[in-house]
Every structure is written in structure tokens, then in C-alpha cells.
Short mmCIF file of C-alpha atoms in Angstrom, two decimals:
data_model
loop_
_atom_site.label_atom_id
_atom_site.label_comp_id
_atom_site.label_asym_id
_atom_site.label_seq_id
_atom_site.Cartn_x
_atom_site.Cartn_y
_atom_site.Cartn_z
CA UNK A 1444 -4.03 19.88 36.56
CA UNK A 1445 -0.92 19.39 38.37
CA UNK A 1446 0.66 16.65 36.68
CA UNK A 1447 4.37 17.14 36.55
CA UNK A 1448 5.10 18.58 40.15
CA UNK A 1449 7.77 16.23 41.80
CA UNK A 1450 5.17 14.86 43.99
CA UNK A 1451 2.70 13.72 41.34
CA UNK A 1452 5.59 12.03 39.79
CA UNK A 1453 6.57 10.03 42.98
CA UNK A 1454 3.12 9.29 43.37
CA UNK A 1455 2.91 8.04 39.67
CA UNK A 1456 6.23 5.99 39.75
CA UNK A 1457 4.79 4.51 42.93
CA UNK A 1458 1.74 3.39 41.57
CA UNK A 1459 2.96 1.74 38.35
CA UNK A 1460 5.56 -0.43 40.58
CA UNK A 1461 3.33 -1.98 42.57
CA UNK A 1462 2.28 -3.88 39.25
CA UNK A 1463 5.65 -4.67 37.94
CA UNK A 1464 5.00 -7.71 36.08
CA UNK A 1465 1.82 -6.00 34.31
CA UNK A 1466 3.55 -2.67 33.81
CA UNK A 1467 7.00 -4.52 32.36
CA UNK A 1468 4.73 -6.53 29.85
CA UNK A 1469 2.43 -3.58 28.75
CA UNK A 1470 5.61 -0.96 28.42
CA UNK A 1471 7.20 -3.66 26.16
CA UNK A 1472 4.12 -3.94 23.98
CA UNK A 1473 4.12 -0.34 23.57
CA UNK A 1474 8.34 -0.59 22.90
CA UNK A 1475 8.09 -3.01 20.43
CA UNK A 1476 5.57 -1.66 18.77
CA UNK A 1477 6.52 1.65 17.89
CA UNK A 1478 10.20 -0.07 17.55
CA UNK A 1479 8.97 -2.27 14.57
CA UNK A 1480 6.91 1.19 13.01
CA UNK A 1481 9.58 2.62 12.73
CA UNK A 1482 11.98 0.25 12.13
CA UNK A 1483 9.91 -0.95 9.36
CA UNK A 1484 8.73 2.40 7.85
CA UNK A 1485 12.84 3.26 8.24
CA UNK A 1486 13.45 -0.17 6.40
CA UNK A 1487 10.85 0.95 3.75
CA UNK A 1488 12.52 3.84 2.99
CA UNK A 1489 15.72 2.77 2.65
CA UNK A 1490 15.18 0.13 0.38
CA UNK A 1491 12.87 2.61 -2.02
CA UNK A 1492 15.98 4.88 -1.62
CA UNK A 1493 18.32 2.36 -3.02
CA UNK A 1494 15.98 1.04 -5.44
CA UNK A 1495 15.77 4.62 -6.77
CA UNK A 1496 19.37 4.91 -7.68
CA UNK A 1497 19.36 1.90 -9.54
CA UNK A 1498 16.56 3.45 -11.92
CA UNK A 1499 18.07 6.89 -11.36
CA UNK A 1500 19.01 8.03 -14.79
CA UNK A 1501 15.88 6.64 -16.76
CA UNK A 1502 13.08 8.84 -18.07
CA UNK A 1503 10.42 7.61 -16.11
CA UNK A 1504 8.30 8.39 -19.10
CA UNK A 1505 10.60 6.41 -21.67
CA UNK A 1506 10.15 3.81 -24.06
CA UNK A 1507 11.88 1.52 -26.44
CA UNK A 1508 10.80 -0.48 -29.67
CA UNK A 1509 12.24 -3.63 -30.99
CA UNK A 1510 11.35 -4.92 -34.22
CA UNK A 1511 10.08 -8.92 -34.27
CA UNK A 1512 9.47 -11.52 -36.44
CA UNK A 1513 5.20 -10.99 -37.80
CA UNK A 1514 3.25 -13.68 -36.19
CA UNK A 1515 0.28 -12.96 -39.04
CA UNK A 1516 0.26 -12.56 -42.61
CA UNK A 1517 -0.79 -9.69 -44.19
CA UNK A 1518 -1.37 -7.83 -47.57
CA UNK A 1519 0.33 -10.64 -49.78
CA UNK A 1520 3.32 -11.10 -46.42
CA UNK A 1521 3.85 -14.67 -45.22
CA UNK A 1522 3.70 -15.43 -41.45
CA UNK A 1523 7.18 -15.01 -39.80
CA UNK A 1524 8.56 -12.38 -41.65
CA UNK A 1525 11.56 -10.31 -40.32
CA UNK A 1526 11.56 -7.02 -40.93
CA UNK A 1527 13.61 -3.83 -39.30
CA UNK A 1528 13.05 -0.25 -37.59
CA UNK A 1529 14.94 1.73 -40.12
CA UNK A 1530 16.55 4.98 -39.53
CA UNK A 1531 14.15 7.10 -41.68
CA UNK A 1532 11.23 5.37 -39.59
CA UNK A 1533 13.03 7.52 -36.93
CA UNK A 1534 12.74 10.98 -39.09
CA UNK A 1535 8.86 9.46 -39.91
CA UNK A 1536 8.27 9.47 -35.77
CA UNK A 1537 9.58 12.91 -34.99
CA UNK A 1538 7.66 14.42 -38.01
CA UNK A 1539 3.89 12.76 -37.27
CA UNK A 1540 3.52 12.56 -33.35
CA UNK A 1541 3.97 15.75 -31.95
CA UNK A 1542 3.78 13.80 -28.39
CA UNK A 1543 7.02 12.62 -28.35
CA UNK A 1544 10.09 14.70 -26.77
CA UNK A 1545 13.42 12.64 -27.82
CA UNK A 1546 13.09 10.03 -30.34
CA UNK A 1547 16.41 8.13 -30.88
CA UNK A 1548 17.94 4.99 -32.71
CA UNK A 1549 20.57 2.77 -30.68
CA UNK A 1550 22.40 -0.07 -32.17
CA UNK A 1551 23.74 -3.06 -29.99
CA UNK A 1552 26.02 -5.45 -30.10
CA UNK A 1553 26.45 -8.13 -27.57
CA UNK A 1554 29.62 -10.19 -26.42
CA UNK A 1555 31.95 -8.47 -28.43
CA UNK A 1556 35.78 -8.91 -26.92
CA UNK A 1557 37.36 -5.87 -25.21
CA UNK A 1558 41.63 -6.06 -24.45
CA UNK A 1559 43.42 -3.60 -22.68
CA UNK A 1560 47.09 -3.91 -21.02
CA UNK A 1561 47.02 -7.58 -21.55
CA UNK A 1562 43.74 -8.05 -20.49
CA UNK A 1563 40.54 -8.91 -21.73
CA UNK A 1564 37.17 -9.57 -20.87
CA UNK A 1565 33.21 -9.64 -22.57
CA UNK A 1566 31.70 -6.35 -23.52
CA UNK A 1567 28.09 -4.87 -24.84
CA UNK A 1568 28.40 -2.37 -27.50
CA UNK A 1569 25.83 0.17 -27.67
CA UNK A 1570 25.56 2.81 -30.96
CA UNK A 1571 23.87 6.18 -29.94
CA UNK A 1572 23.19 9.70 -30.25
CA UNK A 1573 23.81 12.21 -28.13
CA UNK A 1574 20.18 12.30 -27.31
CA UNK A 1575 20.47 9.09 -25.88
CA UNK A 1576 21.33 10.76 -22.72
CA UNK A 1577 17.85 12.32 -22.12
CA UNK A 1578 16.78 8.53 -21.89
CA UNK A 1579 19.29 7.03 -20.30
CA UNK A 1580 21.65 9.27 -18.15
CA UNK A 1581 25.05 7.75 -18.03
CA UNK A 1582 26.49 9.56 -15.08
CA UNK A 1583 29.45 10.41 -16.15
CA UNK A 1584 32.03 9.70 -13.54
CA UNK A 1585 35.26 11.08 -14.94
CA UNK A 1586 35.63 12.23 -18.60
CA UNK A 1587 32.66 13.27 -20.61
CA UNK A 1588 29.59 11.75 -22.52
CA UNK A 1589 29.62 11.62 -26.47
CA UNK A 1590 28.32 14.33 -28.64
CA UNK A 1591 27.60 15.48 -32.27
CA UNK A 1592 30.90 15.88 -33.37
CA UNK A 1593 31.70 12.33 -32.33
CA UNK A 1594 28.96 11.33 -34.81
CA UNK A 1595 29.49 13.83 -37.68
CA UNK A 1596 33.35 13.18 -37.63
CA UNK A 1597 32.55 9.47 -37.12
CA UNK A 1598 35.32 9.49 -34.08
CA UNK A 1599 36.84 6.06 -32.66
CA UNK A 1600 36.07 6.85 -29.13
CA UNK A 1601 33.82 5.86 -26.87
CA UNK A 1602 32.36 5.81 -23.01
CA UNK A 1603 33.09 2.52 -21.16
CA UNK A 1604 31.25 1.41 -17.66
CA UNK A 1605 32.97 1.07 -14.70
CA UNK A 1606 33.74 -2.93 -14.32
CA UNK A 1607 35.54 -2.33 -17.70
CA UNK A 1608 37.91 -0.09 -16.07
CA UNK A 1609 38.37 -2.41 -12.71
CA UNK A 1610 39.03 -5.31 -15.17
CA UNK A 1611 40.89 -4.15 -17.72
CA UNK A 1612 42.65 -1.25 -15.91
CA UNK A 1613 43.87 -2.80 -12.47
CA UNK A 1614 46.58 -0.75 -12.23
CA UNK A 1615 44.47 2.39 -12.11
CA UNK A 1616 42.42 1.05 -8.91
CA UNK A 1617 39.16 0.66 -8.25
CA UNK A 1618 38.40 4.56 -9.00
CA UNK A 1619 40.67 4.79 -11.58
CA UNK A 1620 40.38 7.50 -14.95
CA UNK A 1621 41.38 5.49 -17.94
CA UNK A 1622 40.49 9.10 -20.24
CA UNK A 1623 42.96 8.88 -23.11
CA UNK A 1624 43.66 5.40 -23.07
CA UNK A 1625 43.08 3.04 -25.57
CA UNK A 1626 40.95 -0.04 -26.00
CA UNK A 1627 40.74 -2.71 -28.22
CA UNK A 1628 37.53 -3.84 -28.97
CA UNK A 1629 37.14 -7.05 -31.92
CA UNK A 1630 40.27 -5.32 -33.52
CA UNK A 1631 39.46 -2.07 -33.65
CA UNK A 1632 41.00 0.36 -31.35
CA UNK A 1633 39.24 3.35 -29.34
CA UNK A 1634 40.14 5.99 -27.49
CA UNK A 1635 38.22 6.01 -23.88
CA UNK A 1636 36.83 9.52 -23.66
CA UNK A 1637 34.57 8.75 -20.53
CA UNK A 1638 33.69 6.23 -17.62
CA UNK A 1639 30.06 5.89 -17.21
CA UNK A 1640 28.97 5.47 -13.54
CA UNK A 1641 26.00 3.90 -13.57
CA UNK A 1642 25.67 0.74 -11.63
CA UNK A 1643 24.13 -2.93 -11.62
CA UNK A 1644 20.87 -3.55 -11.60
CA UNK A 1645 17.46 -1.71 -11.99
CA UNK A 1646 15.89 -1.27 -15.36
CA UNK A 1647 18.60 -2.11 -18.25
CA UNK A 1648 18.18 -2.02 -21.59
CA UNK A 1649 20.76 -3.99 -23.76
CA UNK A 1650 22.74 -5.37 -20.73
CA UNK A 1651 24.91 -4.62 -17.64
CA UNK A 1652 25.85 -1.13 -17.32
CA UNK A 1653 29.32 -1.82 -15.98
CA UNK A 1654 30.16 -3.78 -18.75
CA UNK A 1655 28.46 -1.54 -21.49
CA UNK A 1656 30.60 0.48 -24.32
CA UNK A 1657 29.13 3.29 -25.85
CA UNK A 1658 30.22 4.46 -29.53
CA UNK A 1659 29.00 7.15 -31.98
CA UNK A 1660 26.44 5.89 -33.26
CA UNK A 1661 27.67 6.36 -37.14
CA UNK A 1662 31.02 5.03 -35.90
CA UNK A 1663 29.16 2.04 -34.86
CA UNK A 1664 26.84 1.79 -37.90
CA UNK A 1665 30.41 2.11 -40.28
CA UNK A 1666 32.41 -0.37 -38.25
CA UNK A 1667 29.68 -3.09 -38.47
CA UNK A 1668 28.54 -2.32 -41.27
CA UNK A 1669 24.87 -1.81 -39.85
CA UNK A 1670 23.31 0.03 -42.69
CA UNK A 1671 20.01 1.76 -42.00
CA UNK A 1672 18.69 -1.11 -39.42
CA UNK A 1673 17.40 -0.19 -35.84
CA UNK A 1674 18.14 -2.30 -33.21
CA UNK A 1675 15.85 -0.60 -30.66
CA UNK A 1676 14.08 2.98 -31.10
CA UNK A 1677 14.15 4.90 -28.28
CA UNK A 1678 10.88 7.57 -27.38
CA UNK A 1679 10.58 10.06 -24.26
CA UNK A 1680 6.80 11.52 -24.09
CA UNK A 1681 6.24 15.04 -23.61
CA UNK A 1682 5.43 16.09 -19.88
CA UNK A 1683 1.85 15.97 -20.74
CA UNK A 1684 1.73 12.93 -21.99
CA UNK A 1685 1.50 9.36 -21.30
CA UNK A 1686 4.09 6.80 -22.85
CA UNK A 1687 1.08 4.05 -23.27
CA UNK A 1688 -0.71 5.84 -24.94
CA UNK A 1689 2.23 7.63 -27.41
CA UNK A 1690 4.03 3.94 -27.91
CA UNK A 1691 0.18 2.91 -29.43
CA UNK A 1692 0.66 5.81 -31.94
CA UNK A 1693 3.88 4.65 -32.92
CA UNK A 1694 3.25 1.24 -33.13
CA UNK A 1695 0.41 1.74 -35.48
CA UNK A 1696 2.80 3.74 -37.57
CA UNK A 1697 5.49 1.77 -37.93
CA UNK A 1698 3.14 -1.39 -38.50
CA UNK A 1699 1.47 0.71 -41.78
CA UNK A 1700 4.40 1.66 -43.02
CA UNK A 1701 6.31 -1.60 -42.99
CA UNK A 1702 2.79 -3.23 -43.93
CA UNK A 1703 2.05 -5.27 -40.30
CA UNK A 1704 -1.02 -6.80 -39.56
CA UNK A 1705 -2.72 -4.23 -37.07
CA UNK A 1706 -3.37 -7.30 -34.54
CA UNK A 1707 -0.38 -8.85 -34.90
CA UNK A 1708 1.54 -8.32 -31.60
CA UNK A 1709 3.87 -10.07 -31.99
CA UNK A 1710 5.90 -8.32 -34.39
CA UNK A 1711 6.59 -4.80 -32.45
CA UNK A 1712 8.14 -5.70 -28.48
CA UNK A 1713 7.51 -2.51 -26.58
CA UNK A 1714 8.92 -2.25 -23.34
CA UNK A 1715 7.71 0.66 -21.29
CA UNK A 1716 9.29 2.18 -18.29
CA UNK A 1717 6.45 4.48 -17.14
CA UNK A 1718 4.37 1.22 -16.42
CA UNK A 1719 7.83 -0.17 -14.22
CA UNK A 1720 7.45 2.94 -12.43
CA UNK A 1721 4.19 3.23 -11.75
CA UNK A 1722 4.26 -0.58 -10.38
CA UNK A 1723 7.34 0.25 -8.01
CA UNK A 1724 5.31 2.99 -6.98
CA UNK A 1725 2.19 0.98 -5.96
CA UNK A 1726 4.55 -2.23 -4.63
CA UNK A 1727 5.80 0.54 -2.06
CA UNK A 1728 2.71 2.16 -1.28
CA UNK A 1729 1.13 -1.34 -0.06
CA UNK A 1730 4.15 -1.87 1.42
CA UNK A 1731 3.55 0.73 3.53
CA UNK A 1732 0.18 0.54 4.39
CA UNK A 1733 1.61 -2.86 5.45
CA UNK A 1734 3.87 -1.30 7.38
CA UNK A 1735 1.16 0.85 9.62
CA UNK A 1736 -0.90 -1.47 9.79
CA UNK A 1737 1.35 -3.76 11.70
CA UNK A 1738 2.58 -1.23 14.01
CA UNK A 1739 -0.38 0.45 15.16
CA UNK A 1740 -2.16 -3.01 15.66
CA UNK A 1741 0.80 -3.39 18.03
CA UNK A 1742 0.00 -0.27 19.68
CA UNK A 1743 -3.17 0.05 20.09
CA UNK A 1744 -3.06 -3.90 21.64
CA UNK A 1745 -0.29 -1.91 23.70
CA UNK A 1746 -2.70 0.95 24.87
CA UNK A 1747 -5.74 -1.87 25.62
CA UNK A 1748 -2.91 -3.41 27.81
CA UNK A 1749 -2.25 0.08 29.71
CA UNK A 1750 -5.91 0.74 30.09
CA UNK A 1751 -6.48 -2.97 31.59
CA UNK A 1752 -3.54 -1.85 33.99
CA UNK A 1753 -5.17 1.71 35.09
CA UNK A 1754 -8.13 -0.34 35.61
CA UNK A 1755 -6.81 -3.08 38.37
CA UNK A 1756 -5.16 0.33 39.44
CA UNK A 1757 -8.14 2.09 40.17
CA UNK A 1758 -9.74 -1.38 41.60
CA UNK A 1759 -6.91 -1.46 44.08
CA UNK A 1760 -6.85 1.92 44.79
CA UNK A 1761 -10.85 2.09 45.35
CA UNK A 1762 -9.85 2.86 49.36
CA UNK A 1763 -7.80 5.64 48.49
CA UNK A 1764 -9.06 7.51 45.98
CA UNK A 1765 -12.20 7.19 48.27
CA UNK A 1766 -10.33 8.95 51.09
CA UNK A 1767 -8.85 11.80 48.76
CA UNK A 1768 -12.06 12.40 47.87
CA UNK A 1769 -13.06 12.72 51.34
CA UNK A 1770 -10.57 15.12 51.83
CA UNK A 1771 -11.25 17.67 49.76
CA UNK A 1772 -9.91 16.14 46.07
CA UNK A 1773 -12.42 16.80 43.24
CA UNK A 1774 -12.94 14.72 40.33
CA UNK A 1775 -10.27 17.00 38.01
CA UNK A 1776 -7.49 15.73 40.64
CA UNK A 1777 -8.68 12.40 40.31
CA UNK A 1778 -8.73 12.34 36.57
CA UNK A 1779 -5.31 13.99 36.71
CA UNK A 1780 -3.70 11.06 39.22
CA UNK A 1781 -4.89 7.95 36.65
CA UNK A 1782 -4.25 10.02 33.32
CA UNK A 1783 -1.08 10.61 33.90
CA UNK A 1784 -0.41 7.60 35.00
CA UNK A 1785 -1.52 6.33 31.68
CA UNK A 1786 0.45 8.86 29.55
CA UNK A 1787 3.91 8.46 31.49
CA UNK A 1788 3.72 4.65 30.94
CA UNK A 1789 2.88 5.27 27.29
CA UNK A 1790 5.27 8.04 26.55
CA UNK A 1791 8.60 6.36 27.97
CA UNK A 1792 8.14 2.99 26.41
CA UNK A 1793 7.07 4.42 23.08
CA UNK A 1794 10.23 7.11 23.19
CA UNK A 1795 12.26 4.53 24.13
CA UNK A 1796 11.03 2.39 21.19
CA UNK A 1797 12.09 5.16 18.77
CA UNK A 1798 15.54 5.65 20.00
CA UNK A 1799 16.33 2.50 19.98
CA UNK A 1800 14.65 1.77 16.33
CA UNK A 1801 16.60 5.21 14.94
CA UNK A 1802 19.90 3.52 16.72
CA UNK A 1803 18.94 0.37 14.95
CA UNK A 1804 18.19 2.55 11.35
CA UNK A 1805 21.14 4.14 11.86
CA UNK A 1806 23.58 1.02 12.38
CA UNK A 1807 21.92 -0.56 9.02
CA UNK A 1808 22.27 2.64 6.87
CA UNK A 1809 26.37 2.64 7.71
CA UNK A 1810 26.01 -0.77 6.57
CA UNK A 1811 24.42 -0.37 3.54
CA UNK A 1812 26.27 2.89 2.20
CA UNK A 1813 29.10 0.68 1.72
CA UNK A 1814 27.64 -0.44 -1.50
CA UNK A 1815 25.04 2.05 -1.67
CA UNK A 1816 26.47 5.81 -0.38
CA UNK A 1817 23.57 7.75 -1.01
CA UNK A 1818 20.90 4.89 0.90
CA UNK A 1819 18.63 6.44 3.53
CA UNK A 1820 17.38 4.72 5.75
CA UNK A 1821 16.82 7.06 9.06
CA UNK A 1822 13.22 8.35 9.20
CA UNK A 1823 11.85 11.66 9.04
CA UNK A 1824 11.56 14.66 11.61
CA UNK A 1825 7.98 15.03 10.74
CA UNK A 1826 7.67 10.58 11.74
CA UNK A 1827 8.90 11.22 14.79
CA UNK A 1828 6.97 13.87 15.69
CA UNK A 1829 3.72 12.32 14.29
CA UNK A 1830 4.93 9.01 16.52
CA UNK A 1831 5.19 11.31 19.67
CA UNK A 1832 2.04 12.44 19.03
CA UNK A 1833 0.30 9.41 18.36
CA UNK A 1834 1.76 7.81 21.46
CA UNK A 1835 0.22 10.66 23.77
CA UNK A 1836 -3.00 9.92 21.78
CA UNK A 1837 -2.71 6.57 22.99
CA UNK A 1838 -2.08 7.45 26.21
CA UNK A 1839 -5.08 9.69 26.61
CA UNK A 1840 -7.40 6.88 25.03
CA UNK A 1841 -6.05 4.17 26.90
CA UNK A 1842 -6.46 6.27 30.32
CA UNK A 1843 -9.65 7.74 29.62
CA UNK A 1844 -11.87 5.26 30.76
CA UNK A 1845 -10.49 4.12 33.85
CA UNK A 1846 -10.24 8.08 34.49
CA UNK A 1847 -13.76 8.52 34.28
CA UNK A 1848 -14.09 5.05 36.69
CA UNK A 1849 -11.88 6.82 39.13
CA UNK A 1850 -14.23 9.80 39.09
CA UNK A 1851 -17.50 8.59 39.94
CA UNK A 1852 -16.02 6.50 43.28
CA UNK A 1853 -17.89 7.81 45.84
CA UNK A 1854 -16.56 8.07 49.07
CA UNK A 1855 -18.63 5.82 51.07
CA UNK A 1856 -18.94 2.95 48.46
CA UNK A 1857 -14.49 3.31 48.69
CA UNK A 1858 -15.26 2.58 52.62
CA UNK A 1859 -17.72 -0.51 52.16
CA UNK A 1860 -15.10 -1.86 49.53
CA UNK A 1861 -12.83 -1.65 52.01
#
């Protein structure tokens, strides 16, 4: 086929102005289209990109425990009872399920008063381990996390979040490193050894990152005078394993051992981020079968609007395609002259669409990095190319049967037409 000689192309630019009106409304079918796939698959994964960071940092196979008041009595127990996770209920879950990785008590303490340089403002206190990290990474943004010897040594310091240091550090700006400063927090002053970076939203347990503290956890547990209560047990499943089914075998441990009615479930809240996951997961996967199957509905209505072109092209053209025929031109020159009429239409209103739906993608991910740096929002290589190749595929379909029309015109039926 000779398809992209400078003649054919004359010829084909010819032919698709004589319809202007038809071939304006069809190309920007085809343009919009592709523009909302991508724009909407680009959309798609931006927001899963900056949905991501806000859950960045949690186990996605992590759990956490809080003890509740029994809704059932049970072995000689009144209804309503309040009872506690204890710390040796901790030692009791490492020792019998072999499924779990980390398993980790946290204290908490909300609306506690923080000062600092003459200012003030409403904190949550959270008592850990260092193994609290594999749960919940704080991403450390200056300074370091807590460990052991903070707890064995019972140390008055702690990691704040980064709202703390904007509020109660002005003078230090808005990236400021507080390390080695001191905070008082309900009387009791701490040295800041670390400014967690975490940000708002996504999964939070206990409160608002930014205005978390983190202490030792024994520091904590001495300065409140705690005792051996758990506020909320923290669990990580082995690889292998699925949190649902390891927070079951905990449950029922923790229910015979503080002497729980097995059905009561009410007395044992279990919050479980592998199930969060797993429904982000499936929210975006509709969302992107959504996604397709807007846009190619668009295009293939597109293509059925470039074939009904080629058609009253071919009608119109009955006289000379006769003649050609006539001539000398066989049926592959014909087939050549209406396909690539079809495939030029298709291919420079669909590339169009994409350039203009990555200049689009790339306008709102400039926007968005503001408050999100790491948000994505541009599409793949690989989309592209699968878009390029899909639009040809349209091209071909949509030209194929007025192709085959253009074919069997014989030259003296093109003469009686005319």
C-alpha cells in the first residue's frame, strides 16, 4: 500500500474537507474521548497516589485491640463489666500465637496541655515501644524515633508531630528542628528528641498525627501512674498470614483469660487495617473499570461516527472510485485510499486528545504537590502507548467496512450512478 506518499496525503486531506462539519464533529468525539480516558485514568491515579501517603507508614497487615465494657454475663460476671488488656496479656500473645510478628502495648492520653515559648496548645499523648514503629512508621523528619534505652532508663523525652512545632515553635518556621528543646506537657517537662512527619488524615489511631506526642512507654506508664492497663494492643501478622483470621485467635484468648462470654462482642473493639486496605483497593479498582468504561464508550461512538463518514465518502465518491478502477486501480489501492482515510482522522484527533489531557494532568499535579509533593498524577508510558494503539485499532475497525464497500464498486454500476 502506498499510504503515506505526499500525494496520498493530499488526496486524503482533500477528501475529509469536503465534509467539514461531519469530520469536525466526529474528530471531536474521538478528542474528547480519549481526553476524558486519560484524563480520568490520570485523575485516578493521582488521587490513589495521594491517598497512599496518607496510609503510608501503616502495616497493611496491622491490627489493634481495645478493651470494652462486656455486653453479657458470664461465669458468675454481671453485664457491663469493665475490664483491661493488661501488659502480661501482651507476654500471653507473643508466647501462644506463633502468627503474629510485632505485638505491642500503647497507652494514650487525650487533650493533655502542651506550652512551649509562651505558647500553648491541645496535645495526644501516646506511650510506646520501640516496636511501635513496625506498625506505625513515624517518619522521622529531623531528630530520631525512641528506643529501648528511652524505656529502660525511663527518659523524659519524647517525639512530637509537626503542627506542634508550627504552633508552639513559630520562631523556628514552618520546617523548623525543635531537637533539644524543651516542652512542657501538664507540668512535666520533656526534652524533644524528634519531629514526626507524618501528616493529616488516612487511617489514625488515637488522633491527629500532627498533634500527637510520643513518650517511652514506661515514662508514660510512671508519669500517669498507668499501672499494668492497656489502652490499645497493637498486632502485625506474619507475611503468611491474614490479620482476620490472627485478631480471632487473640480475641478468643484474651476473652478466656479475662473470663468473656465467647459471643459477647461487644467487649473486645478490633479495628483492622488489612480489611481498610483491601476496601481502598477494590473502591479503586471499580473506579477504574469506571473509568474505561466511559472512555472507550466514547470512542468507539467516535469510530461508528468515522465509519458513517467513510461511508457518505465512498457514496459520493461512487463516480470516482468507479473511474480509478477503470484505469487500472485494483481493489488493494482502493482499500488503501478509504483506510487511510479512516486511520488519519482517528489518529490526529485521538493524539491530540492525549496531549492535551497529559497538558491538563500535568497542570493539576503542580497544583496538587503543593500540599502533596510526592502526588502523581501524569499517566504511564505503557497508557500511552496502549492508547496509540487502541486508536489505530479503531481506525482500522471503523474503516473496514466502508473499505470493503469501496472494493466491490464496479465500474459500470459507478457510471449508471452517475
Amino acid at each position: 500500500m502506498r499510504i503515506f506518499d505526499s500525494d496520498q496525503w493530499e488526496e486524503i486531506f482533500d477528501s475529509l474537507s469536503r465534509n467539514r462539519s461531519r469530520t469536525f464533529l466526529t474528530a471531536f468525539g474521538i478528542f474528547w474521548g480519549i481526553f476524558m480516558l486519560i484524563l480520568l485514568m490520570g485523575g485516578g491515579n493521582g488521587l490513589k497516589s495521594m491517598l497512599a501517603q496518607n496510609f503510608a507508614g501503616f502495616a497493611s497487615n496491622s491490627g489493634f485491640m481495645v478493651s470494652n465494657a462486656t455486653s453479657q454475663p458470664y461465669k458468675g460476671f454481671s453485664r457491663g463489666r469493665e475490664w483491661h488488656i493488661e501488659l502480661e496479656d501482651v507476654e500471653r500473645v507473643k508466647q501462644c500465637i506463633p502468627q503474629i510478628d510485632v505485638c505491642t502495648p500503647t497507652l494514650r492520653n487525650w487533650g493533655s496541655n502542651a506550652v512551649a515559648d509562651d505558647h500553648s496548645m491541645r496535645v495526644q499523648l501516646t506511650g510506646e515501644y520501640p516496636e511501635y514503629t513496625k506498625v506505625e512508621n513515624p517518619k522521622i523528619r529531623h531528630g530520631r524515633a525512641l528506643n529501648d534505652v528511652d524505656n529502660l532508663q525511663h527518659r523524659k523525652v519524647c517525639v512530637v508531630g509537626k503542627r506542634i512545632v508550627e504552633e508552639l515553635f513559630p520562631s523556628l518556621g514552618k520546617d523548623g528542628n525543635p531537637c533539644g528543646r524543651l516542652i512542657q506537657i501538664d507540668n512535666v517537662y520533656y526534652t524533644i528528641v524528634g519531629v514526626s512527619g507524618k501528616g493529616e488524615g488516612g487511617i489514625s489511631i488515637g488522633g491527629n498525627a500532627t498533634t500527637s506526642v510520643h513518650l517511652p512507654y514506661t515514662t508514660m506508664q510512671q508519669m500517669y501512674n498507668r499501672g499494668k492497663n492497656v489502652d490499645i494492643l497493637c498486632l502485625t501478622a506474619k507475611s503468611q498470614y491474614k490479620m482476620t483470621d490472627v485478631q480471632y485467635k487473640v480475641e478468643d484468648l484474651l476473652k478466656r483469660q479475662h473470663y468473656i462470654s465467647p459471643d459477647d462482642t461487644q467487649a473486645l473493639v478490633k479495628i483492622n487495617t488489612e480489611a481498610v486496605f483491601s476496601m481502598v483497593d477494590n473502591l479503586f479498582t471499580g473506579v477504574s473499570i469506571l473509568v474505561w468504561m466511559i472512555g472507550l464508550g466514547t470512542l468507539i461512538s467516535g469510530a461508528i461516527g468515522v465509519s458513517n463518514i467513510m461511508i457518505v465518502t465512498v457514496k459520493e465518491r461512487t463516480t470516482e472510485i468507479g473511474i480509478r478502477r477503470a484505469i487500472g486501480a485494483t481493489a488493494r489501492d482502493i482499500l488503501s485510499m478509504i483506510m487511510s482515510e479512516s486511520i488519519v482522522l482517528t489518529l490526529i484527533a485521538g493524539m491530540s486528545g492525549i496531549t492535551f489531557a497529559v497538558f491538563v494532568l500535568n497542570l493539576i499535579e503542580k497544583g496538587a504537590q503543593s500540599d502533596t509533593p510526592d502526588a502523581q498524577f501524569q499517566i504511564t508510558f505503557g497508557l500511552a502507548v496502549g492508547a496509540a494503539l487502541l486508536l489505530s485499532m479503531l481506525g482500522l475497525a471503523a474503516g473496514l467496512a466502508p473499505a470493503l464497500r469501496a472494493m466491490n464498486i464496479k465500474p459500470v454500476d459507478a457510471m449508471r450512478d452517475e
